[in-house]
Amino acid sequence: MGQINVLDISVANLIAAGEVVERPASAVKELVENSIDAGAKQITVEIQKGGVAMFRVTDDGCGMSSEDAVLSVKRHATSKIRTEKDLNQIITLGFRGEALAAISAVTKFRMLTKQKGSQSGTLLSTEYGSSPKVSEAGCPEGTTIVCEQLFATTPARLKFLKADISESREVQSAVEKEAVSHPEIAFRFISDGAVKFSSNGNGKLSDAIYAVYGKEFAHSLTDVLGSSGGITVTGYVSSPAFTRGNRGMQIFFVNDRPVRSKTLTAALEQAYESYIPSGKFPSCVLNVQIHSAYVDVNIHPSKLEVKFSDERNVFSTLYYAVRTSLENNLTRPGLIQKEEPKKSELDKIKVTEAFVPIRERGEKTVEQLTINTVADTVPAEKPKSEPVSKPVIEPVSNTMTKYSGISIVADDIPVSSPAKKPEKKAESSDTDARIPEKTANAIPEYKIAGEIFDSYVAVETGDSVILIDKHAAHERINFEILRANMKDLTPHSQLLLTPVACELSGAESETVQNYKSELESVGFVFEVKDARAVITGVPIGYGPSDGRDLFDTVAGELIENGTPVEIQKRNIFEKALYQTSCKMSIKAGRHYDDETLKWIVDNIFRYDCIKYCPHGRPVAFEMKKRELDARFGRIK
Ligand code: ADP
Ligand code: MG
């Protein structure tokens, strides 16, 4: 006798339910997405005991007829697609026709629904997949679904749930994402009788973020707008002064659908290179708009993962959009407390209106905002003080001015010797190392009040005191000079006396061979033999072992994140430059003469880009006189 049984439909439903309804949060996400697809303007989510005892989603959307209500809880029943072709152009959040079947298989399920303009509504109830009871009922237009006692008949699944408080947090996090992905819908979230947040549905992303994630988060953000190759990225990212220890506040949407994506995460984090320390993470709320034919959401039943047909293009668009925004919005962190944004800054947290092609708004596209950071960071308003001197950063040494740019490295200035104070050059020519003039501000009047611990320079200017980490500042200045210089120049390679070997996987050896010329263009010299790369040259600024590590990382990156080679190159250059800048810079804990300090302070005022050292530490903190007065109790 055969051993194979065709499973009973109720067992099949239970198995399928496991993929869609893992926990209360996943069920609530599905219900909310149904409400959004139904065109709701108001959605209320209420849960009890983390959703395990009860979750309810109420909307004022289109509602269902009683026939549709009965169909809606069957598997593979959907109004959102019809044919295979439709799968390639999904414009709704749902399309699999699974959620209601799955949820009603594992809960005590009741649905009240009424179509717009209908005389009466429908009440449908079913318990753990029993055949539904349907009756006529009076109810408002829209749909309410109440589910109780999740997994009560499947104790094995119940056991996997966390404590109510954790489940509640997960549900809240899912609803938060839906709320900020749809600022045009008013959301309310209630847990155990307490309203946790409500948004007003006025269509402004900044208002939705404020309502959902609070004031502090909203104030940490700067806006992002970029577009290229049919992809548009809009939203907000945290400024470098606000970092987190984890990725919990990296929120991505693709076509208004909350998603997780390695490509988007990697592009975001690479854009923060040289602005935040390693081990710290930026936050964001970013929406990627892309034609639905170029993104596949049908990868997993939860619809949280997406695949792009051109990962690299998506990566670059997001990377450049974020990078541009960061470099145009650098501010100096406050010393005493987190800076309360002024009213005018709050106004700057402006809304990106619903998707409007950027060109129509007459704003710059990413291609137009070329990313050569320094060159394009033109301050919007210059301080109204006296110009003091010609806005040019004097080269640190003559060696550097002849592009050797990068090749100055440690050989020229031994780390152990006192770093050279910036020398005034006798003559200057166009090949000088400098940050482009058009980025320069006039230097305000200031006084160096003194130096603390031979490390921090205290500067008084206007009504502010600025405390500068002289090493970090010098590092960033050197970095920017080098970076400005290296444009169009081929990087130099540092040949190794003893070659180093880097073990490679099969995929990696193939990849590094495919990218051989790019890797060479950034300074690597290598041959691939027997699943290892024998490296005989590394980019300047790297020693043999960190050069090998860099090679290894790059090989991995090329495979993993689909990081476009151009961005790889740029990051490699930049990393090589950090090292160089660091070695060239004056040291904390050592004394330098006044002229050197003045040169550093001048440059801090002159260039907006000198806010963080290339490793992401702050260069300077600012304190207002009134903050100091308040600390001493002179004013309230
Ligand atoms: P899907 O969303 O993938 O179509 P679901 O099982 O989530 O599958 O829902 C099945 C169908 O029930 C939907 O296609 C829709 O027609 C209907 N439906 C579900 N929820 C709602 C709602 N809140 N308002 C109106 N119609 C709904
Ligand atoms: Mg659905």
XYZ file of C-alpha atoms and ligand atoms in Angstrom:
664
model
C 0.000 0.000 0.000
C 1.215 3.471 -0.806
C 2.559 5.641 2.009
C 1.655 9.028 0.655
C -1.457 10.891 1.854
C -2.856 14.013 0.303
C -3.264 16.237 3.336
C -6.615 17.373 4.512
C -7.237 21.030 3.604
C -7.281 22.113 7.252
C -3.858 20.539 7.866
C -2.519 22.119 4.680
C -3.818 25.486 5.864
C -2.115 25.086 9.207
C 1.199 24.329 7.544
C 0.851 27.298 5.234
C -0.199 29.493 8.150
C 3.153 28.852 9.780
C 4.880 30.793 7.034
C 2.634 33.828 7.161
C 1.704 33.986 10.835
C 4.788 33.441 12.864
C 3.755 35.697 15.704
C 1.189 38.419 16.459
C 3.292 41.030 14.685
C 3.223 39.170 11.380
C -0.558 38.696 11.530
C -1.128 42.354 12.391
C 1.171 43.436 9.560
C -0.931 41.421 7.098
C -4.207 42.868 8.379
C -2.886 46.422 8.261
C -1.590 45.914 4.732
C -5.045 44.661 3.716
C -6.536 47.841 5.158
C -4.043 49.961 3.230
C -4.841 48.062 0.019
C -8.537 48.657 0.753
C -7.907 52.409 0.506
C -8.396 53.159 4.212
C -7.843 56.703 5.470
C -7.902 55.644 9.127
C -6.563 52.453 10.636
C -6.712 51.524 14.309
C -4.763 48.607 15.706
C -5.505 47.376 19.189
C -3.827 44.479 20.979
C -4.045 42.779 24.343
C -1.223 40.883 25.992
C 1.161 41.348 23.132
C -1.544 40.329 20.647
C -1.635 36.759 21.899
C -4.913 37.325 23.762
C -6.391 39.633 21.116
C -5.556 41.804 18.127
C -8.023 43.966 16.265
C -7.587 46.019 13.112
C -10.300 48.493 12.137
C -10.327 50.420 8.891
C -12.613 52.707 6.898
C -11.623 51.157 3.583
C -13.767 49.755 0.783
C -15.202 46.804 2.764
C -16.440 43.542 1.256
C -19.729 42.062 0.089
C -20.841 38.996 2.034
C -19.841 36.700 -0.898
C -16.348 38.187 -0.907
C -16.115 37.952 2.864
C -16.663 34.208 2.616
C -14.092 33.884 -0.177
C -11.548 36.076 1.594
C -10.741 33.459 4.239
C -10.121 30.736 1.648
C -6.565 30.040 0.546
C -5.393 31.569 -2.701
C -8.371 33.900 -2.768
C -7.439 37.429 -3.726
C -8.917 40.397 -5.524
C -5.455 41.817 -6.242
C -4.095 39.693 -9.067
C -5.650 37.442 -11.684
C -3.020 35.982 -13.954
C 0.625 35.021 -13.939
C 1.433 38.243 -15.779
C 0.103 40.309 -12.892
C 2.814 38.850 -10.670
C 5.364 40.908 -12.562
C 3.663 44.187 -11.779
C 2.465 44.110 -8.227
C 1.199 47.461 -7.055
C -0.694 46.331 -3.947
C 0.875 45.212 -0.686
C -0.944 41.864 -0.761
C -1.248 39.496 -3.714
C -0.795 35.974 -2.380
C -4.332 35.490 -1.089
C -3.025 33.706 1.971
C -3.156 35.979 4.972
C -6.795 35.746 6.014
C -6.819 31.976 5.432
C -3.698 31.636 7.543
C -4.824 33.941 10.341
C -8.285 32.382 10.561
C -6.686 28.925 10.802
C -4.858 29.795 14.033
C -7.225 32.166 15.903
C -10.812 32.731 16.966
C -11.559 34.993 14.039
C -14.368 37.508 13.548
C -14.803 39.911 10.699
C -17.328 42.708 10.396
C -17.391 44.351 7.016
C -19.571 46.695 5.012
C -19.057 48.023 1.515
C -19.400 51.713 0.833
C -23.037 52.568 0.091
C -24.349 49.137 1.171
C -27.507 48.833 3.244
C -26.101 46.283 5.648
C -22.872 44.650 6.599
C -21.651 41.103 7.175
C -20.408 39.311 10.265
C -18.235 36.279 9.585
C -16.834 34.085 12.320
C -14.673 31.011 12.332
C -12.531 29.283 14.963
C -9.220 27.723 14.075
C -10.239 27.043 10.490
C -13.803 25.778 11.106
C -16.253 26.498 8.304
C -17.286 30.123 8.642
C -20.636 31.286 10.031
C -22.005 34.269 8.176
C -24.824 36.611 9.148
C -26.064 40.085 8.337
C -24.936 42.747 10.751
C -25.183 46.476 11.238
C -21.758 48.103 11.149
C -19.965 51.175 9.823
C -18.452 51.175 6.332
C -15.094 49.485 6.271
C -13.743 46.376 7.895
C -12.934 45.279 11.433
C -11.138 42.024 12.092
C -10.797 40.732 15.660
C -8.656 37.711 16.412
C -8.444 36.073 19.820
C -6.338 33.387 21.434
C -3.693 32.974 18.811
C -2.265 29.439 18.558
C -4.504 28.120 21.378
C -4.977 24.864 19.482
C -1.324 24.552 18.487
C 0.604 24.623 21.787
C 3.890 23.887 20.018
C 3.641 27.213 18.183
C 2.505 29.039 21.299
C 5.652 27.924 23.070
C 7.817 29.797 20.585
C 6.306 33.158 21.386
C 8.245 35.515 23.617
C 6.977 37.322 26.703
C 3.929 39.516 26.032
C 5.997 42.657 26.359
C 8.362 41.565 23.602
C 5.524 40.509 21.338
C 3.864 43.839 21.988
C 7.054 45.652 21.018
C 7.255 43.636 17.811
C 3.670 44.458 16.898
C 4.277 48.113 17.626
C 7.389 48.101 15.481
C 5.469 46.559 12.568
C 2.627 49.075 12.867
C 5.119 51.958 13.183
C 6.693 51.010 9.883
C 3.330 50.810 8.165
C 2.395 54.207 9.611
C 5.517 56.003 8.385
C 5.346 54.262 5.019
C 1.855 55.746 4.593
C 1.795 59.249 6.060
C -1.478 59.884 4.228
C -3.271 57.417 6.514
C -4.115 58.246 10.147
C -2.905 55.394 12.376
C -3.650 54.674 16.015
C -1.962 51.947 17.983
C -3.328 50.822 21.344
C -1.746 48.183 23.551
C -3.518 46.958 26.713
C -5.740 50.016 26.669
C -2.950 52.585 26.297
C -2.569 54.635 23.108
C 1.071 54.154 22.128
C 1.009 56.492 19.160
C -1.306 58.110 16.692
C -0.497 59.865 13.432
C -2.728 62.446 11.795
C -2.598 61.233 8.196
C -1.809 64.688 6.787
C 0.508 63.150 4.193
C 3.717 64.649 5.588
C 6.449 62.119 6.164
C 8.176 64.330 8.725
C 4.973 64.598 10.763
C 4.439 60.843 10.624
C 8.003 60.251 11.823
C 7.525 62.737 14.647
C 4.229 61.142 15.700
C 5.520 57.597 15.554
C 9.163 57.788 16.640
C 9.115 60.965 18.694
C 10.777 64.327 18.786
C 14.356 63.317 19.422
C 14.522 60.991 16.467
C 12.759 63.454 14.176
C 15.261 66.158 15.141
C 18.243 63.972 14.390
C 17.336 63.729 10.712
C 18.299 65.451 7.522
C 16.397 64.982 4.308
C 17.485 62.930 1.369
C 16.471 63.209 -2.241
C 18.175 61.555 -5.161
C 17.297 59.918 -8.404
C 19.052 58.047 -11.147
C 18.228 55.476 -13.800
C 14.506 55.385 -12.998
C 15.059 54.948 -9.259
C 14.220 57.645 -6.758
C 15.249 57.716 -3.119
C 13.479 60.047 -0.700
C 13.237 60.340 3.051
C 15.527 61.091 5.961
C 18.792 59.932 7.480
C 20.305 60.652 10.873
C 23.076 63.208 10.991
C 26.461 61.762 12.006
C 26.123 63.137 15.549
C 23.244 60.723 16.191
C 24.393 57.163 15.874
C 23.105 53.961 17.429
C 24.662 50.768 18.610
C 22.441 48.682 16.314
C 20.449 48.785 13.089
C 17.070 48.968 14.828
C 16.184 52.335 13.333
C 17.090 51.653 9.730
C 13.729 51.722 8.050
C 13.462 51.068 4.362
C 10.480 51.021 2.050
C 10.357 49.950 -1.529
C 7.363 51.452 -3.296
C 5.865 52.222 0.139
C 6.268 48.639 1.371
C 8.388 48.099 4.497
C 11.218 45.732 3.547
C 14.544 44.356 4.681
C 17.327 44.440 2.152
C 21.037 43.811 2.461
C 21.683 45.999 -0.554
C 19.910 48.995 0.952
C 21.554 48.532 4.354
C 25.016 48.239 2.814
C 24.516 51.288 0.599
C 23.330 53.360 3.579
C 26.206 52.344 5.803
C 28.838 52.866 3.147
C 27.549 56.371 2.606
C 28.519 57.101 6.238
C 32.114 56.006 5.712
C 34.430 58.563 7.238
C 31.558 60.231 9.090
C 30.766 57.798 11.894
C 32.971 55.452 13.886
C 32.969 51.768 13.111
C 30.599 49.796 15.324
C 28.068 52.631 15.216
C 25.079 52.634 12.915
C 23.122 55.356 11.172
C 19.326 55.523 11.277
C 17.043 56.257 8.379
C 13.568 56.313 6.961
C 14.107 55.910 3.243
C 11.721 55.087 0.457
C 12.974 53.663 -2.811
C 10.608 54.195 -5.737
C 11.269 51.875 -8.626
C 9.127 50.504 -11.421
C 7.337 47.430 -10.084
C 8.692 45.337 -12.937
C 12.239 45.784 -11.580
C 11.587 44.566 -8.087
C 10.455 41.119 -6.982
C 8.575 40.891 -3.681
C 7.448 37.337 -4.237
C 10.427 35.759 -2.532
C 9.024 34.834 0.838
C 5.458 34.580 2.166
C 6.163 37.411 4.618
C 6.886 39.738 1.643
C 9.602 41.432 3.695
C 12.459 40.473 1.426
C 12.831 42.016 -2.000
C 15.098 41.406 -4.941
C 16.016 44.065 -7.450
C 16.779 43.164 -11.023
C 19.605 45.713 -10.962
C 20.981 45.699 -7.411
C 23.939 47.890 -8.342
C 21.874 50.691 -9.706
C 19.731 50.694 -6.567
C 22.869 50.623 -4.440
C 24.468 53.602 -6.197
C 21.319 55.690 -6.210
C 20.789 55.256 -2.493
C 24.481 55.667 -1.698
C 24.870 58.915 -3.602
C 21.576 60.335 -2.374
C 22.562 59.754 1.255
C 26.165 60.824 0.833
C 25.158 64.078 -0.810
C 22.691 64.842 1.920
C 25.251 64.139 4.639
C 27.958 66.232 3.107
C 25.630 69.154 2.550
C 24.283 69.120 6.091
C 27.215 68.693 8.438
C 26.806 70.475 11.761
C 29.048 70.757 14.786
C 27.703 68.835 17.790
C 26.874 70.698 21.002
C 29.067 70.168 24.062
C 26.727 70.282 27.011
C 23.557 68.672 25.822
C 22.047 67.429 22.636
C 21.297 70.512 20.678
C 17.686 71.539 20.761
C 16.999 72.379 17.172
C 15.962 75.925 16.622
C 12.588 76.663 15.151
C 14.129 77.422 11.782
C 15.852 74.052 11.732
C 12.613 72.325 12.557
C 11.052 73.933 9.571
C 13.830 72.430 7.534
C 12.542 68.953 8.354
C 10.350 69.376 5.412
C 8.175 66.928 3.714
C 8.833 65.142 0.564
C 5.460 65.281 -1.065
C 3.995 62.136 -2.480
C 6.087 60.810 -5.298
C 6.643 63.565 -7.828
C 9.342 63.121 -10.448
C 12.227 65.231 -9.305
C 12.844 66.915 -12.595
C 9.338 68.300 -12.479
C 10.060 69.882 -9.138
C 12.977 71.678 -10.706
C 15.360 70.275 -8.139
C 18.729 68.787 -8.723
C 18.950 65.121 -9.484
C 21.721 63.042 -8.130
C 23.549 63.087 -11.407
C 23.504 66.852 -11.270
C 24.695 66.895 -7.698
C 28.009 65.364 -8.586
C 29.362 63.640 -5.619
C 32.851 64.981 -5.482
C 32.012 65.884 -1.975
C 34.350 68.693 -1.297
C 34.040 70.365 -4.627
C 30.290 70.422 -4.445
C 29.786 71.315 -0.855
C 29.011 74.939 -1.390
C 27.776 76.524 1.791
C 24.366 78.067 1.270
C 25.145 81.149 3.329
C 28.504 82.420 4.292
C 29.091 83.983 7.670
C 28.886 87.724 7.452
C 32.262 88.393 8.985
C 35.398 89.879 7.596
C 37.328 87.769 5.175
C 40.685 87.337 6.812
C 42.829 85.718 4.219
C 42.832 83.945 0.931
C 40.667 80.882 1.298
C 43.181 78.239 0.482
C 44.403 75.480 2.673
C 48.115 75.676 2.651
C 49.710 72.373 1.921
C 51.078 70.506 4.851
C 54.345 69.886 3.120
C 55.863 70.405 -0.262
C 56.070 66.698 -0.884
C 52.362 66.584 -0.839
C 51.780 69.332 -3.294
C 53.155 67.440 -6.219
C 50.357 65.110 -6.359
C 52.304 62.468 -4.777
C 49.154 63.251 -2.815
C 48.705 59.816 -1.554
C 52.266 58.689 -1.682
C 53.429 61.055 1.020
C 52.588 58.421 3.637
C 54.586 57.464 6.613
C 57.923 57.401 4.828
C 57.905 61.142 4.444
C 56.892 61.987 7.966
C 58.018 59.355 10.417
C 55.352 58.813 13.011
C 57.852 59.188 15.793
C 59.128 62.585 14.739
C 57.132 65.680 15.628
C 54.710 66.215 12.785
C 55.585 69.108 10.599
C 53.818 72.248 11.300
C 52.057 73.411 8.183
C 54.616 75.340 6.223
C 53.749 78.463 4.346
C 54.618 77.956 0.778
C 56.704 80.485 -1.031
C 54.750 80.308 -4.245
C 51.542 78.717 -5.075
C 50.432 77.241 -8.333
C 47.351 75.475 -9.610
C 48.738 72.098 -8.794
C 48.808 72.894 -5.085
C 47.052 70.648 -2.675
C 44.032 72.474 -1.447
C 40.383 72.144 -0.807
C 38.679 73.888 -3.708
C 38.212 77.555 -3.071
C 34.562 77.679 -3.819
C 33.850 75.680 -0.673
C 35.576 78.221 1.556
C 33.867 80.461 4.111
C 35.201 83.707 5.434
C 36.938 83.210 8.767
C 35.149 84.936 11.649
C 37.066 86.792 14.314
C 38.224 84.445 17.028
C 40.612 84.131 19.935
C 42.479 81.008 20.948
C 41.725 80.980 24.659
C 44.212 78.239 25.355
C 45.029 74.599 25.023
C 43.945 71.863 27.394
C 45.975 68.704 28.052
C 47.976 69.551 24.945
C 45.041 67.990 23.101
C 42.089 70.325 22.963
C 42.158 73.867 21.725
C 39.604 76.250 23.231
C 38.475 78.961 20.858
C 36.207 81.889 21.603
C 34.232 83.309 18.707
C 31.107 85.475 18.780
C 28.905 84.040 21.516
C 30.391 80.539 21.282
C 33.210 78.518 22.736
C 34.522 75.815 20.464
C 36.602 72.967 21.830
C 38.709 71.384 19.131
C 40.464 68.043 19.128
C 43.571 69.201 17.306
C 44.588 65.788 16.033
C 41.113 64.921 14.727
C 40.850 68.330 13.087
C 44.210 68.078 11.410
C 43.339 64.599 10.222
C 40.180 65.757 8.487
C 41.934 68.733 6.948
C 44.649 66.502 5.512
C 42.050 64.019 4.364
C 40.063 66.643 2.506
C 43.168 68.015 0.839
C 44.187 64.586 -0.335
C 40.724 63.751 -1.435
C 40.427 66.929 -3.421
C 43.785 66.193 -5.000
C 43.272 62.642 -5.946
C 40.511 63.288 -8.433
C 41.445 61.939 -11.830
C 44.740 60.693 -10.580
C 45.748 57.092 -10.606
C 46.560 55.905 -7.143
C 49.995 54.662 -6.479
C 50.739 51.201 -5.401
C 53.095 50.300 -2.636
C 55.132 47.276 -3.618
C 55.647 44.705 -0.921
C 59.062 43.261 -0.287
C 57.511 39.964 0.704
C 54.280 39.122 -1.135
C 51.283 38.202 1.017
C 48.723 35.545 0.170
C 44.972 35.833 0.567
C 42.959 32.602 0.589
C 39.917 32.794 -1.676
C 36.756 30.798 -2.123
C 35.887 29.604 -5.617
C 33.440 32.452 -6.094
C 35.950 34.972 -4.776
C 38.764 33.891 -7.098
C 36.440 34.211 -10.021
C 35.265 37.620 -8.881
C 38.693 39.097 -8.239
C 39.775 37.907 -11.659
C 36.760 39.523 -13.228
C 37.592 42.770 -11.445
C 41.334 42.566 -11.898
C 41.698 45.855 -13.719
C 39.551 47.721 -11.181
C 41.519 46.254 -8.313
C 44.739 47.249 -10.030
C 43.429 50.720 -10.609
C 43.123 51.228 -6.878
C 46.625 50.039 -6.197
C 46.572 46.260 -5.876
C 49.081 44.153 -7.761
C 48.242 40.451 -7.607
C 48.014 37.103 -9.319
C 45.449 34.409 -8.618
C 46.813 30.891 -8.285
C 45.299 27.798 -6.702
C 42.449 29.474 -4.831
C 44.656 32.204 -3.392
C 45.682 35.646 -4.455
C 49.361 36.394 -4.204
C 49.522 40.105 -3.546
C 52.689 41.972 -4.414
C 51.368 45.520 -4.192
C 48.772 47.269 -2.016
C 47.271 50.765 -2.173
C 49.505 53.369 -0.640
C 48.732 53.893 3.011
C 48.332 50.196 3.666
C 50.827 47.779 5.105
C 51.070 44.137 4.024
C 48.570 42.703 6.487
C 45.926 45.423 6.411
C 46.403 45.531 2.633
C 45.585 41.850 2.525
C 42.577 42.359 4.821
C 41.399 45.111 2.538
C 41.717 42.827 -0.478
C 39.758 40.148 1.337
C 37.020 42.576 2.302
C 36.769 43.954 -1.190
C 36.501 40.466 -2.683
C 33.691 39.659 -0.241
C 31.940 42.958 -0.905
C 32.057 42.498 -4.636
C 30.171 39.260 -4.268
C 27.878 40.057 -1.403
C 26.386 43.464 -1.547
C 26.610 44.085 -5.206
C 28.554 47.203 -4.238
C 29.277 48.878 -7.562
C 32.936 48.983 -8.428
C 32.958 52.762 -8.568
C 31.841 53.003 -4.961
C 34.248 50.272 -3.932
C 37.024 52.246 -5.513
C 35.998 55.364 -3.761
C 35.844 53.637 -0.410
C 39.192 52.026 -0.929
C 40.691 55.374 -1.779
C 39.118 56.919 1.223
C 40.322 54.239 3.576
C 43.817 54.571 2.237
C 43.497 58.274 2.799
C 42.377 57.945 6.421
C 45.520 56.119 7.216
C 47.632 58.609 5.412
C 45.922 61.589 6.976
C 46.234 60.110 10.417
C 49.948 59.506 10.075
C 50.503 62.999 8.727
C 48.631 64.755 11.496
C 49.841 66.438 14.620
C 49.391 64.357 17.738
C 47.290 64.850 20.819
C 49.392 65.098 23.977
C 52.238 66.931 22.272
C 52.892 70.596 22.202
C 52.830 72.554 18.970
C 53.398 76.228 18.413
C 50.653 78.817 18.175
C 51.000 79.194 14.448
C 50.149 75.552 13.873
C 47.102 75.759 16.073
C 45.966 78.900 14.332
C 46.282 77.191 10.965
C 44.027 74.410 12.179
C 41.445 76.751 13.659
C 41.398 78.854 10.492
C 40.647 75.805 8.435
C 37.887 74.640 10.721
C 36.106 77.913 10.157
C 36.946 78.065 6.519
C 35.612 74.697 5.456
C 32.243 73.238 6.346
C 33.527 69.749 5.762
C 35.824 69.761 8.806
C 33.263 68.416 11.293
C 34.249 64.782 11.845
C 37.627 63.111 11.598
C 37.827 60.486 8.867
C 37.248 57.769 11.461
C 33.984 59.418 12.409
C 34.964 61.093 15.685
C 33.851 64.691 16.177
C 36.455 67.328 15.413
C 34.964 69.989 17.658
C 32.142 70.687 20.067
C 30.416 73.990 20.344
C 29.003 75.602 23.447
C 27.005 78.812 23.484
C 27.671 81.491 26.083
C 24.080 81.268 27.234
C 24.502 77.525 27.911
C 27.519 78.292 30.048
C 25.676 81.105 31.828
C 22.790 78.751 32.453
C 25.124 76.116 33.895
C 26.485 78.690 36.333
C 23.003 79.808 37.233
C 23.446 83.309 35.829
C 20.412 82.916 33.645
C 17.567 80.457 33.601
P -4.261 39.259 -0.343
O -4.124 40.477 0.474
O -2.955 38.679 -0.706
O -5.174 39.438 -1.512
P -5.609 38.219 1.974
O -5.867 36.834 2.435
O -4.847 39.100 2.849
O -4.928 38.125 0.557
O -7.003 38.890 1.666
C -7.885 38.268 0.747
C -8.812 39.276 0.116
O -9.732 39.758 1.075
C -8.125 40.496 -0.432
O -7.653 40.278 -1.750
C -9.233 41.541 -0.387
O -10.043 41.470 -1.525
C -10.064 41.099 0.801
N -9.762 41.875 2.013
C -8.966 41.505 3.018
N -8.915 42.445 3.979
C -9.687 43.463 3.569
C -10.046 44.738 4.116
N -9.559 45.161 5.286
N -10.874 45.516 3.401
C -11.381 45.109 2.209
N -11.070 43.921 1.645
C -10.250 43.098 2.313
Mg -3.340 40.527 2.346
